[in-house]
Amino acid sequence: MVHVLGKKLPDNHLARFALTQFYGVGPKTAHRLCARFQIHDKCKVKDLTPFQITSLASFLSSPATAPPIPRYPLAPPKFVPPPQSVPLSELQAKFRESQEALASEKKVLAEKGTPAKEWNDPLKSMKIESELRNQIRENIAHQRMIGSYVGRRHAMHLPVRGQNTQTNAKTAKKLNRLDRF
């Protein structure tokens, strides 16, 4: 059993399915987390390296402060690899030149007033467990406070999203019985 942020991840589960035990982490987010930490789709929790476990735990504890992912340039569709006879130093020099050209293009765009579009990491704004629960509770309290239809439905312990109430509201009445404010 691996413990990450107080949750027990079973050894025989696949890592991407075990991550869904965290409140707020679904299959798609778990897949993104696995890709970020280079965890294979078929890797089980017992096969994770200690480095992967610690990096996963540190990221999940505070995703906003995590270091950014290194962005490597991709080859264009018509890329043809150079022959093996070309020395490595020559290839590195060409790569540096292309990177400098890209940097100068970004600088020219910034001078014109059109900044280069920055990549936004969707995992940076991720909230899990108690943070997410608190945010949901605050949203419901806000809806109730402003007196919206959704807030009134929450206050009356009725279905919120337009479901039928004549026959099948019993489940909603059970679930919404909890005071959500």
Coordinates of C-alpha atoms in Angstrom, one line a residue:
M1 CA 0.0 0.0 0.0
V2 CA 1.3 3.4 -0.9
H3 CA 0.1 6.4 1.1
V4 CA -0.3 9.7 -0.7
L5 CA -1.8 12.7 1.1
G6 CA -3.6 10.4 3.6
K7 CA -5.1 8.1 0.9
K8 CA -4.2 4.5 0.6
L9 CA -3.5 3.5 -3.0
P10 CA -3.9 -0.2 -3.5
D11 CA -0.8 -2.0 -4.9
N12 CA -2.5 -4.0 -7.6
H13 CA -4.5 -1.1 -9.1
L14 CA -3.3 0.7 -12.2
A15 CA -1.8 4.0 -11.2
R16 CA -4.2 6.1 -13.3
F17 CA -7.2 4.4 -11.8
A18 CA -5.9 4.6 -8.3
L19 CA -5.5 8.4 -8.6
T20 CA -9.2 8.7 -9.1
Q21 CA -9.6 7.9 -5.4
F22 CA -8.8 11.6 -4.7
Y23 CA -11.9 13.7 -4.6
G24 CA -11.8 15.9 -7.7
V25 CA -9.5 13.7 -9.7
G26 CA -11.4 12.0 -12.5
P27 CA -10.1 9.7 -15.3
K28 CA -9.0 12.5 -17.6
T29 CA -7.1 14.4 -14.8
A30 CA -5.5 11.2 -13.6
H31 CA -4.4 10.5 -17.2
R32 CA -2.9 14.0 -17.4
L33 CA -1.1 13.5 -14.0
C34 CA 0.4 10.2 -15.2
A35 CA 1.6 11.9 -18.4
R36 CA 3.1 14.7 -16.4
F37 CA 5.1 12.3 -14.2
Q38 CA 5.9 9.8 -17.0
I39 CA 3.8 7.0 -15.5
H40 CA 2.9 4.4 -18.1
D41 CA -0.8 3.6 -18.6
K42 CA -0.3 0.0 -17.6
C43 CA 1.9 0.8 -14.6
K44 CA 0.6 -0.5 -11.3
V45 CA 1.0 1.4 -8.0
K46 CA 3.5 -1.1 -6.6
D47 CA 5.7 -0.5 -9.7
L48 CA 6.0 3.3 -9.1
T49 CA 9.4 4.6 -8.3
P50 CA 9.9 6.5 -5.0
F51 CA 10.7 9.6 -7.0
Q52 CA 7.4 9.3 -8.9
I53 CA 5.5 8.9 -5.6
T54 CA 7.2 11.9 -3.9
S55 CA 6.8 14.1 -7.0
L56 CA 3.1 13.1 -7.3
A57 CA 2.5 13.8 -3.6
S58 CA 4.3 17.2 -3.7
F59 CA 2.3 18.2 -6.8
L60 CA -1.0 17.1 -5.4
S61 CA -0.4 19.0 -2.2
S62 CA 0.1 22.3 -4.0
P63 CA -0.3 22.3 -7.8
A64 CA -0.1 26.1 -8.1
T65 CA 3.5 26.2 -6.8
A66 CA 4.8 23.3 -8.8
P67 CA 7.6 24.0 -11.3
P68 CA 6.4 24.2 -14.9
I69 CA 6.8 21.3 -17.3
P70 CA 9.8 21.7 -19.6
R71 CA 8.5 22.5 -23.1
Y72 CA 10.5 20.8 -25.9
P73 CA 9.9 21.7 -29.5
L74 CA 8.3 19.1 -31.7
A75 CA 9.5 18.1 -35.1
P76 CA 7.4 19.4 -38.1
P77 CA 5.4 16.9 -40.1
K78 CA 7.9 17.0 -43.0
F79 CA 11.0 16.5 -40.8
V80 CA 13.7 14.3 -42.1
P81 CA 16.4 13.3 -39.6
P82 CA 20.0 14.3 -40.5
P83 CA 22.3 11.5 -41.5
Q84 CA 24.4 9.9 -38.7
S85 CA 27.6 11.2 -40.2
V86 CA 26.8 14.8 -39.1
P87 CA 28.6 15.6 -35.8
L88 CA 26.5 16.3 -32.7
S89 CA 28.2 19.7 -32.1
E90 CA 26.9 20.9 -35.6
L91 CA 23.4 19.7 -34.8
Q92 CA 23.5 21.5 -31.4
A93 CA 24.7 24.7 -33.1
K94 CA 21.7 24.6 -35.5
F95 CA 19.3 24.0 -32.7
R96 CA 20.7 27.0 -30.7
E97 CA 20.3 29.2 -33.8
S98 CA 16.7 28.1 -34.3
Q99 CA 15.9 28.8 -30.6
E100 CA 17.5 32.2 -30.9
A101 CA 15.5 33.0 -34.0
L102 CA 12.3 32.0 -32.1
A103 CA 13.3 34.2 -29.2
S104 CA 13.9 37.2 -31.4
E105 CA 10.5 36.6 -33.1
K106 CA 8.9 36.7 -29.7
K107 CA 10.7 39.9 -28.8
V108 CA 9.6 41.6 -32.1
L109 CA 6.0 40.5 -31.4
A110 CA 6.2 41.9 -27.9
E111 CA 7.6 45.2 -29.2
K112 CA 4.6 45.5 -31.6
G113 CA 2.2 45.0 -28.7
T114 CA 1.1 41.5 -29.5
P115 CA 2.6 39.3 -26.8
A116 CA 3.3 35.7 -27.7
K117 CA 0.6 33.3 -26.4
E118 CA 1.7 31.5 -23.3
W119 CA 0.8 27.9 -22.7
N120 CA -1.6 27.5 -19.8
D121 CA -1.2 24.4 -17.7
P122 CA -4.7 23.0 -16.9
L123 CA -3.3 21.2 -13.8
K124 CA -2.1 24.4 -12.2
S125 CA -5.6 25.5 -11.1
M126 CA -6.6 22.0 -9.9
K127 CA -8.2 21.7 -6.5
I128 CA -8.7 18.4 -4.7
E129 CA -10.2 17.0 -1.5
S130 CA -11.0 19.7 1.2
E131 CA -10.2 22.7 -1.1
L132 CA -12.7 21.5 -3.7
R133 CA -15.3 20.6 -1.0
N134 CA -15.0 24.1 0.5
Q135 CA -15.3 25.7 -2.9
I136 CA -18.5 23.8 -3.6
R137 CA -19.9 24.6 -0.2
E138 CA -19.1 28.3 -0.7
N139 CA -20.7 28.3 -4.2
I140 CA -23.9 26.8 -2.7
A141 CA -23.9 29.3 0.1
H142 CA -23.4 32.1 -2.4
Q143 CA -26.4 30.9 -4.4
R144 CA -28.5 30.8 -1.3
M145 CA -27.4 34.2 -0.1
I146 CA -28.2 36.0 -3.4
G147 CA -31.6 34.2 -3.5
S148 CA -31.3 32.6 -6.9
Y149 CA -33.6 29.8 -8.0
V150 CA -30.7 27.3 -7.6
G151 CA -30.1 28.5 -4.1
R152 CA -33.7 28.3 -3.1
R153 CA -33.9 24.7 -4.4
H154 CA -30.9 23.8 -2.3
A155 CA -32.5 25.4 0.7
M156 CA -35.7 23.5 0.2
H157 CA -33.8 20.2 -0.2
L158 CA -35.2 19.7 -3.7
P159 CA -33.5 18.7 -7.0
V160 CA -31.5 21.6 -8.4
R161 CA -31.0 20.8 -12.1
G162 CA -34.6 20.6 -13.3
Q163 CA -35.4 16.9 -12.5
N164 CA -38.9 15.7 -12.1
T165 CA -40.2 16.2 -8.5
Q166 CA -43.5 14.4 -8.7
T167 CA -42.2 10.9 -8.7
N168 CA -38.5 10.7 -8.2
A169 CA -37.4 13.4 -5.9
K170 CA -36.9 11.0 -3.0
T171 CA -33.2 10.6 -3.6
A172 CA -32.6 14.4 -3.9
K173 CA -34.5 15.0 -0.7
K174 CA -32.3 12.5 1.0
L175 CA -29.1 13.9 -0.5
N176 CA -30.0 17.6 -0.1
R177 CA -31.1 17.1 3.5
L178 CA -27.6 18.1 4.6
D179 CA -27.4 21.8 5.3
R180 CA -25.1 23.2 2.6
F181 CA -24.0 26.6 3.8

